[in-house]
Tab-separated table of C-alpha atoms and ligand atoms in Angstrom:
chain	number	residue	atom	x	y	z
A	1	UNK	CA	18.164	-11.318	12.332
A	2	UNK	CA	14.625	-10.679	11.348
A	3	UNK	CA	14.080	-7.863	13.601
A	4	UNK	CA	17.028	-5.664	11.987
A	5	UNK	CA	15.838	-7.070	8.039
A	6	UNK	CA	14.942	-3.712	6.404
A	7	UNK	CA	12.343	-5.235	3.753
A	8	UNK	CA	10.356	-7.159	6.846
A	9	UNK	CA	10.230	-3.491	8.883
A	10	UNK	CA	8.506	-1.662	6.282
A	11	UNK	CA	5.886	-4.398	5.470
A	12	UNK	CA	5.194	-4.100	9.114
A	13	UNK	CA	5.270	-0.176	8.965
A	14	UNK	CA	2.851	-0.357	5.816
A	15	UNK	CA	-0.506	1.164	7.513
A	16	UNK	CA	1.202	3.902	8.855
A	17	UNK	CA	2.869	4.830	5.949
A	18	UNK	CA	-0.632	4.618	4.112
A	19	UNK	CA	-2.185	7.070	7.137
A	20	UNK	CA	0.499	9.717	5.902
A	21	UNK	CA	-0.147	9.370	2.033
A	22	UNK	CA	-3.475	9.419	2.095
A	23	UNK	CA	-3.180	12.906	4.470
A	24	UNK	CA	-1.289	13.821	1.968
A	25	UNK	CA	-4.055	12.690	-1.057
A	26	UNK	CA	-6.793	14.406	0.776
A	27	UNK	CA	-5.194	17.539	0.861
A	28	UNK	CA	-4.319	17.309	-2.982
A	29	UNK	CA	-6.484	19.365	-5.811
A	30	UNK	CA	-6.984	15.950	-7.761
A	31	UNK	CA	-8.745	17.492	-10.474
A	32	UNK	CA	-6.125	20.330	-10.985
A	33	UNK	CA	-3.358	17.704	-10.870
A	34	UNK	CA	-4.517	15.556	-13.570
A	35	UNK	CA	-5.073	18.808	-15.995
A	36	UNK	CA	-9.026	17.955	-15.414
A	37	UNK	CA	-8.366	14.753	-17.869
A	38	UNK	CA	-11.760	12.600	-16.684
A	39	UNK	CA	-11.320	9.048	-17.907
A	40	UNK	CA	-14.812	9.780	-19.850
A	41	UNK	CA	-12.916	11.786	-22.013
A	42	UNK	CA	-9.139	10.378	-22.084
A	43	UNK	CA	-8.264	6.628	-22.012
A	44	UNK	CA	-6.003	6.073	-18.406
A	45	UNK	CA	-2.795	3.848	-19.230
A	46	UNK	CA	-0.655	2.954	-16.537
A	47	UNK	CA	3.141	2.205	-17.398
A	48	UNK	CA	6.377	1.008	-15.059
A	49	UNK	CA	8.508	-1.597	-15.169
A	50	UNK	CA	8.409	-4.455	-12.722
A	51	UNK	CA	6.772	-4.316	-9.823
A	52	UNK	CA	5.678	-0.887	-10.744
A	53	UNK	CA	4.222	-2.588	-14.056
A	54	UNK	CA	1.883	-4.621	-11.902
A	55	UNK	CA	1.131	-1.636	-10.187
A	56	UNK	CA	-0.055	-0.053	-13.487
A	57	UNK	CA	-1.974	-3.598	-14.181
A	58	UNK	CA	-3.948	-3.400	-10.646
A	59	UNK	CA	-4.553	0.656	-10.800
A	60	UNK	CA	-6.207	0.037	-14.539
A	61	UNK	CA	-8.401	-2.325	-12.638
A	62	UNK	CA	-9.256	-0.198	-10.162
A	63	UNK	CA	-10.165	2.629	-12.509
A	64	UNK	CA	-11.993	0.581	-15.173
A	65	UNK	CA	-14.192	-1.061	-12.120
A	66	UNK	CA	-14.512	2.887	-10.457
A	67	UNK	CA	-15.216	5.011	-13.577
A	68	UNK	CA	-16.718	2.672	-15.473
A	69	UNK	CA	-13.696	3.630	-18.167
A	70	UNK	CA	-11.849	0.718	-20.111
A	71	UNK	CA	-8.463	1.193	-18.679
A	72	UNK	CA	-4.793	0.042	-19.646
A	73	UNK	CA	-1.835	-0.923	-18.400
A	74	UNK	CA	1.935	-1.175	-20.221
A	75	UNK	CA	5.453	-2.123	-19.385
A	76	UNK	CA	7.815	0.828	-20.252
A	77	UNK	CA	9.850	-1.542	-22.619
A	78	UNK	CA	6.543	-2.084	-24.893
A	79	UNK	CA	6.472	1.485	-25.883
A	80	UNK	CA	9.810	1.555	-26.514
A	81	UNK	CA	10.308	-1.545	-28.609
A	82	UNK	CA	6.888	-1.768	-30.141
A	83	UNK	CA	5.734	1.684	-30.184
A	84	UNK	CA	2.526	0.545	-33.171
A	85	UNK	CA	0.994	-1.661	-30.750
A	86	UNK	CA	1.328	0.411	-27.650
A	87	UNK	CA	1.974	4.405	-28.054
A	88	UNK	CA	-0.837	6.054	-26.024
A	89	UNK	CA	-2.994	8.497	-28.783
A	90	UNK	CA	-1.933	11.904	-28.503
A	91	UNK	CA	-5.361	13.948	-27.655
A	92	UNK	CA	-7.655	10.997	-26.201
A	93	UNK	CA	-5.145	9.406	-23.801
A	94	UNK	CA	-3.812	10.025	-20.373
A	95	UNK	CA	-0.800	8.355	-19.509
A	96	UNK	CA	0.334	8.088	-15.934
A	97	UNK	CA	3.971	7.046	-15.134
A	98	UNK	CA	4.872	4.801	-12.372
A	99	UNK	CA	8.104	4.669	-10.373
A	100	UNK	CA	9.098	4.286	-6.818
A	101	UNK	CA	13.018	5.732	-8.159
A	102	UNK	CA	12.014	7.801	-10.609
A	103	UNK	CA	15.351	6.745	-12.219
A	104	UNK	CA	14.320	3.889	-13.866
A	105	UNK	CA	15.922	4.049	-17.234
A	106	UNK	CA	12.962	2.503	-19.614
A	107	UNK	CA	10.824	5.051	-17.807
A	108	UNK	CA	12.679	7.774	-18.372
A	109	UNK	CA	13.130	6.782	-22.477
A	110	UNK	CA	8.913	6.640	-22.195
A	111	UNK	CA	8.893	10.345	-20.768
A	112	UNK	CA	11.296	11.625	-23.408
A	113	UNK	CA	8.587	10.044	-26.762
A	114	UNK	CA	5.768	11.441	-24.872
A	115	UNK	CA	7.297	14.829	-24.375
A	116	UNK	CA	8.172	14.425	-28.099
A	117	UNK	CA	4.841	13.845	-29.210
A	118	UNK	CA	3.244	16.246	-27.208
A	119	UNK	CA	1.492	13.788	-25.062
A	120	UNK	CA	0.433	14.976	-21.544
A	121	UNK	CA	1.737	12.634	-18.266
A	122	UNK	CA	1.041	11.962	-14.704
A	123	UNK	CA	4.194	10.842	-12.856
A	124	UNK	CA	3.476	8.825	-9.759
A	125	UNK	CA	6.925	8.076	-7.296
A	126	UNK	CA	8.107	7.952	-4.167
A	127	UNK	CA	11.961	9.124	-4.606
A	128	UNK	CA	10.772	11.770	-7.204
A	129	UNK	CA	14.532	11.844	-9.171
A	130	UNK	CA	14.231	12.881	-12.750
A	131	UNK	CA	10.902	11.638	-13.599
A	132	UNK	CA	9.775	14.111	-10.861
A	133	UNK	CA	10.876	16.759	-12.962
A	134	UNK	CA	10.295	15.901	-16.360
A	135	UNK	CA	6.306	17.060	-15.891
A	136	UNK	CA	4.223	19.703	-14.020
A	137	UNK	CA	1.904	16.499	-13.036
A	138	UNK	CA	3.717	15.024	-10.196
A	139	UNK	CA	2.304	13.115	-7.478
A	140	UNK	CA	5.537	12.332	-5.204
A	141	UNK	CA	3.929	10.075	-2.027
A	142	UNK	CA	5.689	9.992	1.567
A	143	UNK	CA	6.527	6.316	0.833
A	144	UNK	CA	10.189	6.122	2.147
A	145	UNK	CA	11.682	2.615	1.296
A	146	UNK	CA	15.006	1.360	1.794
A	147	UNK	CA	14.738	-2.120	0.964
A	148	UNK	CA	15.751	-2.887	-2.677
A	149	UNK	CA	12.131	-5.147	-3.079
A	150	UNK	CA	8.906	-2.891	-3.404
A	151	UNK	CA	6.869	-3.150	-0.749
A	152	UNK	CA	5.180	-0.004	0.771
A	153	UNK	CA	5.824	1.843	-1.992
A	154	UNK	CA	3.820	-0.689	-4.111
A	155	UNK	CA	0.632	-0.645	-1.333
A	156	UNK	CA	1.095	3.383	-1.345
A	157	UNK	CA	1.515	3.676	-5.096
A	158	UNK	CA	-1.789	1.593	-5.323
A	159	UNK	CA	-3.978	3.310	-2.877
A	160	UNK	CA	-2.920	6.612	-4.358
A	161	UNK	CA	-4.164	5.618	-7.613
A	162	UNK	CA	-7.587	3.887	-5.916
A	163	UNK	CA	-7.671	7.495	-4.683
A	164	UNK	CA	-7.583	9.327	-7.598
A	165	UNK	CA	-10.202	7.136	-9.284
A	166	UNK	CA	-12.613	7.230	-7.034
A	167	UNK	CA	-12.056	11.267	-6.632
A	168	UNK	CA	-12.555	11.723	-9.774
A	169	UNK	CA	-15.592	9.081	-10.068
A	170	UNK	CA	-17.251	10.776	-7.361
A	171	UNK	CA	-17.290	7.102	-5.251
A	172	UNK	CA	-17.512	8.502	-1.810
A	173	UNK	CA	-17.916	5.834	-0.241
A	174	UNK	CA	-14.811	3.974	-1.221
A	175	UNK	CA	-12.544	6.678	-0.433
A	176	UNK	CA	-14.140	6.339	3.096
A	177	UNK	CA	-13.141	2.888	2.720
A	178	UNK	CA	-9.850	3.675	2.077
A	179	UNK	CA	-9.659	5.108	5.641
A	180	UNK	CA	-10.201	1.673	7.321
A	181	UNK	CA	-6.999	-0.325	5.699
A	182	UNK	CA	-4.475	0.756	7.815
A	183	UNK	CA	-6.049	-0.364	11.171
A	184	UNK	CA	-7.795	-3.274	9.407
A	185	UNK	CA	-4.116	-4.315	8.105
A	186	UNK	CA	-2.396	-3.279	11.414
A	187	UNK	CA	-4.666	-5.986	13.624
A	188	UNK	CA	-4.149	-8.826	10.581
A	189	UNK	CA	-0.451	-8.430	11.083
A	190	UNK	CA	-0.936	-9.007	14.777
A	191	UNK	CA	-2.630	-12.030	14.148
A	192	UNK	CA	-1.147	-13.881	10.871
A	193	UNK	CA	2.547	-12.118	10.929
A	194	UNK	CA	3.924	-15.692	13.009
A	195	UNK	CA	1.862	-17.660	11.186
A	196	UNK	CA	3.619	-16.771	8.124
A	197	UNK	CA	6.970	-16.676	9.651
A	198	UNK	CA	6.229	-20.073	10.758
A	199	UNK	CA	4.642	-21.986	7.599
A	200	UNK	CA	8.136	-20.649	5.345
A	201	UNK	CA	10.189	-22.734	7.338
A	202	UNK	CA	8.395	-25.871	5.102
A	203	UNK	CA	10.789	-26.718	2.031
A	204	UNK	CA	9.112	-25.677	-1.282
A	205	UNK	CA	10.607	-26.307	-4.797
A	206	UNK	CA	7.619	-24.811	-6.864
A	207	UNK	CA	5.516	-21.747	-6.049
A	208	UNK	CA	2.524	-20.760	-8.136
A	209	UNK	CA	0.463	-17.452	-6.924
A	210	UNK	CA	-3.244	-17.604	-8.196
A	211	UNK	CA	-5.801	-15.078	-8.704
A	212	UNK	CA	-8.439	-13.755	-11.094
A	213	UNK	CA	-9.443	-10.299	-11.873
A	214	UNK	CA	-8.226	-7.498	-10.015
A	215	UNK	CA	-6.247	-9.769	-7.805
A	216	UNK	CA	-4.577	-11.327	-10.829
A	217	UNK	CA	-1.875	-8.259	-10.889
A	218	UNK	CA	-1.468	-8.600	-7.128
A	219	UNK	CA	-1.234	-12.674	-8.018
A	220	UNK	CA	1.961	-11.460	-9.857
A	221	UNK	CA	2.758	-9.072	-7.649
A	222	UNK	CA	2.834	-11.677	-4.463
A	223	UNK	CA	4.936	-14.223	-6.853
A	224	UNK	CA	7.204	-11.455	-8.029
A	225	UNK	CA	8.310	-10.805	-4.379
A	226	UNK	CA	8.874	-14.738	-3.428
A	227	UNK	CA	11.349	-14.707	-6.413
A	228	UNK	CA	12.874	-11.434	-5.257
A	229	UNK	CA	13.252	-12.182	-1.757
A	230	UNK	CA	14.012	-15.566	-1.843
A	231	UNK	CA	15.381	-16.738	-4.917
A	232	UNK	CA	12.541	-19.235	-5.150
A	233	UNK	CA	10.834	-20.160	-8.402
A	234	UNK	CA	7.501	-18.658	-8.592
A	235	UNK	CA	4.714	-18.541	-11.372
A	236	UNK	CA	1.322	-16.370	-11.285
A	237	UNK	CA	-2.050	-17.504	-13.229
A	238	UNK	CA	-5.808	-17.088	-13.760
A	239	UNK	CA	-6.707	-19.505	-10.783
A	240	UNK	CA	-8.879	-20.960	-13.211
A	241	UNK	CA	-6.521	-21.729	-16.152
A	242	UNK	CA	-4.031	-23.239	-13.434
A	243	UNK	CA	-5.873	-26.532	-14.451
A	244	UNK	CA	-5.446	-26.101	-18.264
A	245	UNK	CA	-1.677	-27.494	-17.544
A	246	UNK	CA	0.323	-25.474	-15.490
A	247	UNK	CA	-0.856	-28.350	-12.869
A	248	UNK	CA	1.614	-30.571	-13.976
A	249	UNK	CA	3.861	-29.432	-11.550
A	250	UNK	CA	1.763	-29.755	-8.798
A	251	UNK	CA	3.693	-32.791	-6.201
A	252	UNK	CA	3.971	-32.339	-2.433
A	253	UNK	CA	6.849	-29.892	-3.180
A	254	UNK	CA	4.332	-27.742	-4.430
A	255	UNK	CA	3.175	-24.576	-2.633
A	256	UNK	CA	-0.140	-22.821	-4.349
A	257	UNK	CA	-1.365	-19.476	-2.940
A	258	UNK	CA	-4.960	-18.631	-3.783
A	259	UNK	CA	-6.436	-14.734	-3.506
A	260	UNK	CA	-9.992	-15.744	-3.746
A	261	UNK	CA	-12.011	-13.139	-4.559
A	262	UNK	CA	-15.913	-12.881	-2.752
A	263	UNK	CA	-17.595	-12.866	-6.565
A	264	UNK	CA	-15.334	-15.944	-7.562
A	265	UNK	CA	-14.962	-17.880	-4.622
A	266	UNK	CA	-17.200	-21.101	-5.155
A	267	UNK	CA	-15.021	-21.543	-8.454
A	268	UNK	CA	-11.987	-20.438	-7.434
A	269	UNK	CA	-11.833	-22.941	-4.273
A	270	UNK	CA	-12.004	-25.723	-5.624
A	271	UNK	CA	-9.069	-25.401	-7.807
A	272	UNK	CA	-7.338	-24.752	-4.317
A	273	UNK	CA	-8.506	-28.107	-3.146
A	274	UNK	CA	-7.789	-30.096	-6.304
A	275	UNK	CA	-4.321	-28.916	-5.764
A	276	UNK	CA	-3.988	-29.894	-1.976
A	277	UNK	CA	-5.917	-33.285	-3.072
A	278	UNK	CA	-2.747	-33.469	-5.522
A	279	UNK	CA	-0.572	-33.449	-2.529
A	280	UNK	CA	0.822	-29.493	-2.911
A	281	UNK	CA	0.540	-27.336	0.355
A	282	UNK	CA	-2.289	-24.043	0.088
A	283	UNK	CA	-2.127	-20.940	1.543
A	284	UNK	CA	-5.731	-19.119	0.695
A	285	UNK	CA	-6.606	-15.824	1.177
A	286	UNK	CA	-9.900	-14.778	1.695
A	287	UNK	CA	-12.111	-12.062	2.874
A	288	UNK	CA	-14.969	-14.622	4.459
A	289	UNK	CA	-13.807	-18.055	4.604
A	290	UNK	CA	-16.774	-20.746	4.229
A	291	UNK	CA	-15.989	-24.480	5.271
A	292	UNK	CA	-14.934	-25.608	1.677
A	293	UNK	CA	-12.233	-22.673	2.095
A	294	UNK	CA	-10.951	-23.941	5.480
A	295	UNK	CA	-11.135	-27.147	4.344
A	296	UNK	CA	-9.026	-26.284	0.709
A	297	UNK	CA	-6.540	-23.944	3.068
A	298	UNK	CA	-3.303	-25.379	4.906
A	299	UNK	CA	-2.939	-21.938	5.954
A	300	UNK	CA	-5.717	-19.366	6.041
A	301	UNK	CA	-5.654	-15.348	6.196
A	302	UNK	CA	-8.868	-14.522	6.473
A	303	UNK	CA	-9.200	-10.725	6.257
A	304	UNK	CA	-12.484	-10.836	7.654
A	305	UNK	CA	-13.766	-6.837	6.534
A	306	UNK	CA	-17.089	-5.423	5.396
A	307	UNK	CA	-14.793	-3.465	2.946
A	308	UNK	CA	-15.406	-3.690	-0.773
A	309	UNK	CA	-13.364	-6.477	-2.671
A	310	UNK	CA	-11.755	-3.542	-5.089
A	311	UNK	CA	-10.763	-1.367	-1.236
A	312	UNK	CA	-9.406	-4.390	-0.049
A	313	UNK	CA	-6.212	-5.258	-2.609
A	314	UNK	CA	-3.334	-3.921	-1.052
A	315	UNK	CA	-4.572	-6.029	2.029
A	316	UNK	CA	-4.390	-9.265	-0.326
A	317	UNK	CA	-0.671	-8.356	-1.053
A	318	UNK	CA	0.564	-7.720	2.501
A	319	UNK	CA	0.884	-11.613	2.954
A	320	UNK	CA	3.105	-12.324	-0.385
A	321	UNK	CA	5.603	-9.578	0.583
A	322	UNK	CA	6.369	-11.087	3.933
A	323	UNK	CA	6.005	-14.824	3.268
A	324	UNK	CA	8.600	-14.116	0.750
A	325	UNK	CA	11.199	-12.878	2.790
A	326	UNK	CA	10.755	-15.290	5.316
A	327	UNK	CA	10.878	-17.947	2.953
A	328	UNK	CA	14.403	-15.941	2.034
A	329	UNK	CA	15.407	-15.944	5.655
A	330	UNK	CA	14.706	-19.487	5.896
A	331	UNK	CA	17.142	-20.341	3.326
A	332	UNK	CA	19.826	-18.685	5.141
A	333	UNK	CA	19.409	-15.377	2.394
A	334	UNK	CA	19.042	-11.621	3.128
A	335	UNK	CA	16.111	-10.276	1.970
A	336	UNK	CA	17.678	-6.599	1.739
A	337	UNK	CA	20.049	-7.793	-0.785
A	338	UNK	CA	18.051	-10.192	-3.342
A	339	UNK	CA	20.564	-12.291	-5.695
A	340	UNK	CA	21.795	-10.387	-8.832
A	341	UNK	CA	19.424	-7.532	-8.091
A	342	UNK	CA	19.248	-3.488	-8.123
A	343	UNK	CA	17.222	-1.552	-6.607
A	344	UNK	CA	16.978	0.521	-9.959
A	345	UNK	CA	17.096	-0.996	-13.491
A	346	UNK	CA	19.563	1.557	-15.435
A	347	UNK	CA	20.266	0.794	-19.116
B	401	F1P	C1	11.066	-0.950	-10.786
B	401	F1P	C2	11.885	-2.200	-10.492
B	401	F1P	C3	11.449	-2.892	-9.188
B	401	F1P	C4	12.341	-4.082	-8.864
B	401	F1P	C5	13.818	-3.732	-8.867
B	401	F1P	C6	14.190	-2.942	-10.076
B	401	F1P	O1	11.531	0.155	-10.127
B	401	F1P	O2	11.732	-3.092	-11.571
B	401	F1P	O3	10.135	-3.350	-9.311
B	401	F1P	O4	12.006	-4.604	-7.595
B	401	F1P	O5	14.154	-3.108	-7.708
B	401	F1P	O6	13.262	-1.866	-10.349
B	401	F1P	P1	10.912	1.603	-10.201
B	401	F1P	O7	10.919	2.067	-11.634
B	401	F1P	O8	9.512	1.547	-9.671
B	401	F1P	O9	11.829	2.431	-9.336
């Protein structure tokens, strides 16, 4: 079965899809696309809806760390229902919206007040649809995806946005960086892809995804996609505040996955090992594993890459996206068709 599941192809496909959008990226006039709007001048908010909303949340990370810019990130729904906490100011912001259909409906709404007020937009997709025409500013990636779940179109929307920041914060280096994921990711796959495969055949009644910082959104991002693909309960938190409560749950039902970050990492492990101490199974991953990570880890992907901690994101989600469908398969479900799910959200 798992060789014709859609969702579990395209993980596997992600580096070469990335090799063809950034081809595409390099060949792009980023600075004419964006209207010349540097983030020293306009405030960046990124807005979608689901996993495109914790696209948004990672991509304001990236920028804020690149340019050195405070940037934000929205769901679509906030500027609809509560417009005085959340409209972007016309004149001194840039919004940039996010979706892999184009057709989601709350995005659409968002387009339609903007346009109304007069407020320039970036839209970022894969499919293009009607959000690819409701602007000049389109950036429409070479990110094919079948599956209903996001998966390369949330690495490729990502990197695309990594991209433009560090284009436009002159961060050379990075973008060089950028280069390397797809074979880095390629040889991980080789090497951790059966490990997965083999550590979702455990029962798990409770998942919580952990993370801090930048990996925080790709914390929710990784939970989002055991919930989609499996129909498994999953939670995301600060790794740190999982110990203010959240805890509780922990038994040896209890699966925890840690992104531990290089800055964070003496912190950040031994939360992981409290929790296996508490009798819950760990998956940790890491760029460079010390022995208190080995020792906190039941399984460990070690990525194991000289590459920045900000370059190396979409290579801390790779691992979510398939665990959860072959948590899925091992509950007898089809990842390609999630329970009570659409691939687009339509009002
Ligand atoms: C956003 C989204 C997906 C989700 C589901 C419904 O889609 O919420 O994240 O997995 O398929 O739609 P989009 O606006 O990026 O197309």
């Amino acid at each position: 079965m798992i060789a014709t599941v859609k969702t579990v192809h395209e993980i596997y496909q992600q580096p070469t899809t990335w090799m063809e959008c950034l081809r595409l990226l390099r060949r792009l006039d980023i600075e004419a696309l964006v209207g010349n709007r540097q983030p020293t001048q306009f405030q960046w908010v990124f807005i979608g809806c689901g996993t495109s909303y914790y696209l948004a949340q990672a991509a304001a990370a990236s920028f804020t760390l690149l340019t050195g810019r405070l940037a934000r990130a929205l769901p679509a729904s906030e500027i609809l229902l509560c417009p005085e906490l959340s409209l972007p100011s016309p004149g001194s912001a840039f919004p940039v919206l996010i979706s892999r259909s184009g057709h989601t409906s709350e995005i659409l709404a968002v387009t339609e007040i903007l346009k109304e007020k007069r407020i320039e937009f970036l839209a970022l997709t894969c499919d293009g649809n009607e959000l690819a025409t409701s602007t000049q500013r389109v950036l429409q990636l070479p990110a094919k995806e079948e599956s209903t779940v996001m998966t390369a179109s949330f690495t490729s929307m990502l990197l695309a946005l990594q991209f433009v920041a560090a284009k436009l914060a002159g961060k050379e280096k990075f973008l060089a960086e950028l280069d390397e994921l797809p074979s880095l990711v390629e040889s991980l796959l080789a090497k951790y892809g059966q490990q997965l495969e083999d550590f979702a055949q455990r029962p798990f009644e409770d998942v919580a995804v952990l993370g801090q910082g930048a990996l925080y959104p790709i914390a929710s991002e990784v939970a989002l996609k055991v919930m989609e693909s499996s129909s498994s309960y999953a939670q995301y938190f600060h790794t740190l505040e999982f110990r203010h409560g959240p805890k509780s749950i922990i038994n040896d039902r209890a699966l925890v996955i840690g992104l531990i970050s290089d800055a964070g990492a003496a912190q950040e492990v031994k939360v992981l090992r409290e929790m296996k101490e508490l009798g819950a199974s760990t998956i940790v991953i890491v760029n460079h594993a010390t022995e208190e990570t080995r020792e906190a880890a039941d399984l460990l992907v070690e990525l194991s890459s000289p590459q920045s901690a900000l370059a190396l994101l979409v290579a801390y989600v790779v691992w979510g996206q398939l665990f959860g469908s072959y948590v899925g398969l091992a509950k007898g479900l089809n990842p390609d068709e999630p329970l009570n799910l659409t691939r687009v959200v339509t009002f």
